[in-house]
mmCIF file of C-alpha atoms in Angstrom:
data_model
loop_
_atom_site.group_PDB
_atom_site.id
_atom_site.type_symbol
_atom_site.label_atom_id
_atom_site.label_comp_id
_atom_site.label_asym_id
_atom_site.label_seq_id
_atom_site.Cartn_x
_atom_site.Cartn_y
_atom_site.Cartn_z
ATOM 1 C CA UNK A 752 -133.513 125.502 -55.031
ATOM 2 C CA UNK A 753 -135.894 126.707 -52.294
ATOM 3 C CA UNK A 754 -135.118 128.900 -49.352
ATOM 4 C CA UNK A 755 -134.032 127.039 -46.219
ATOM 5 C CA UNK A 756 -135.839 128.529 -43.239
ATOM 6 C CA UNK A 757 -134.382 128.052 -39.791
ATOM 7 C CA UNK A 758 -136.658 130.556 -38.097
ATOM 8 C CA UNK A 759 -140.288 130.179 -37.123
ATOM 9 C CA UNK A 760 -143.076 132.544 -36.112
ATOM 10 C CA UNK A 761 -142.989 130.908 -32.671
ATOM 11 C CA UNK A 762 -139.292 131.775 -32.310
ATOM 12 C CA UNK A 763 -139.987 135.379 -33.327
ATOM 13 C CA UNK A 764 -142.779 135.517 -30.736
ATOM 14 C CA UNK A 765 -140.391 134.255 -28.066
ATOM 15 C CA UNK A 766 -137.854 136.929 -28.974
ATOM 16 C CA UNK A 767 -140.529 139.654 -28.867
ATOM 17 C CA UNK A 768 -141.582 138.484 -25.407
ATOM 18 C CA UNK A 769 -137.958 138.422 -24.266
ATOM 19 C CA UNK A 770 -137.387 141.958 -25.569
ATOM 20 C CA UNK A 771 -140.453 143.131 -23.654
ATOM 21 C CA UNK A 772 -139.596 141.319 -20.416
ATOM 22 C CA UNK A 773 -135.989 142.525 -20.470
ATOM 23 C CA UNK A 774 -137.099 146.117 -21.264
ATOM 24 C CA UNK A 775 -135.273 146.186 -24.588
ATOM 25 C CA UNK A 776 -138.409 147.428 -26.320
ATOM 26 C CA UNK A 777 -141.494 149.485 -25.565
ATOM 27 C CA UNK A 778 -143.935 147.245 -23.739
ATOM 28 C CA UNK A 779 -146.951 148.626 -25.594
ATOM 29 C CA UNK A 780 -145.442 148.028 -29.011
ATOM 30 C CA UNK A 781 -144.021 144.633 -28.057
ATOM 31 C CA UNK A 782 -147.385 143.518 -26.662
ATOM 32 C CA UNK A 783 -149.170 144.580 -29.849
ATOM 33 C CA UNK A 784 -146.618 142.864 -32.077
ATOM 34 C CA UNK A 785 -146.811 139.742 -29.928
ATOM 35 C CA UNK A 786 -150.576 139.648 -30.464
ATOM 36 C CA UNK A 787 -149.992 140.116 -34.192
ATOM 37 C CA UNK A 788 -147.580 137.180 -34.315
ATOM 38 C CA UNK A 789 -150.023 135.034 -32.334
ATOM 39 C CA UNK A 790 -152.568 135.822 -35.066
ATOM 40 C CA UNK A 791 -150.015 134.951 -37.772
ATOM 41 C CA UNK A 792 -149.425 131.594 -36.071
ATOM 42 C CA UNK A 793 -153.179 130.943 -35.967
ATOM 43 C CA UNK A 794 -153.619 131.895 -39.626
ATOM 44 C CA UNK A 795 -150.792 129.586 -40.641
ATOM 45 C CA UNK A 796 -152.319 126.741 -38.603
ATOM 46 C CA UNK A 797 -155.647 127.319 -40.405
ATOM 47 C CA UNK A 798 -153.884 127.150 -43.765
ATOM 48 C CA UNK A 799 -154.663 130.780 -44.543
ATOM 49 C CA UNK A 800 -150.983 131.825 -44.589
ATOM 50 C CA UNK A 801 -148.135 129.907 -46.172
ATOM 51 C CA UNK A 802 -145.121 129.140 -43.971
ATOM 52 C CA UNK A 803 -143.101 131.615 -46.037
ATOM 53 C CA UNK A 804 -145.618 134.424 -45.577
ATOM 54 C CA UNK A 805 -146.029 133.590 -41.896
ATOM 55 C CA UNK A 806 -142.320 133.946 -41.174
ATOM 56 C CA UNK A 807 -142.154 137.183 -43.188
ATOM 57 C CA UNK A 808 -145.009 138.695 -41.170
ATOM 58 C CA UNK A 809 -143.530 137.457 -37.896
ATOM 59 C CA UNK A 810 -140.074 138.868 -38.640
ATOM 60 C CA UNK A 811 -141.586 142.208 -39.674
ATOM 61 C CA UNK A 812 -143.491 142.339 -36.386
ATOM 62 C CA UNK A 813 -140.310 141.520 -34.485
ATOM 63 C CA UNK A 814 -138.493 144.340 -36.268
ATOM 64 C CA UNK A 815 -141.259 146.786 -35.354
ATOM 65 C CA UNK A 816 -141.198 145.626 -31.730
ATOM 66 C CA UNK A 817 -137.478 146.344 -31.530
ATOM 67 C CA UNK A 818 -137.731 149.811 -33.116
ATOM 68 C CA UNK A 819 -138.882 151.610 -29.971
ATOM 69 C CA UNK A 820 -137.090 151.465 -26.673
ATOM 70 C CA UNK A 821 -139.119 151.730 -23.473
ATOM 71 C CA UNK A 822 -139.915 155.028 -21.827
ATOM 72 C CA UNK A 823 -138.432 155.658 -18.382
ATOM 73 C CA UNK A 824 -140.427 154.161 -15.551
ATOM 74 C CA UNK A 825 -142.536 156.625 -13.532
#
């Protein structure tokens, strides 16, 4: 029996953007991981990444984005 996936790279991208906009993560890291997930989405659309690999990459990027909290504002 295959794995049932309820998550998508697009959902991970939305959560990364929310973490950045709500200052739950470092903006620099979140921006970079957002760009990475956008690339994952494009690669999947081109058929160069399977849906399974795309979600794995997207979830890894989300995890990285959430690893660093933001620095204090100047």
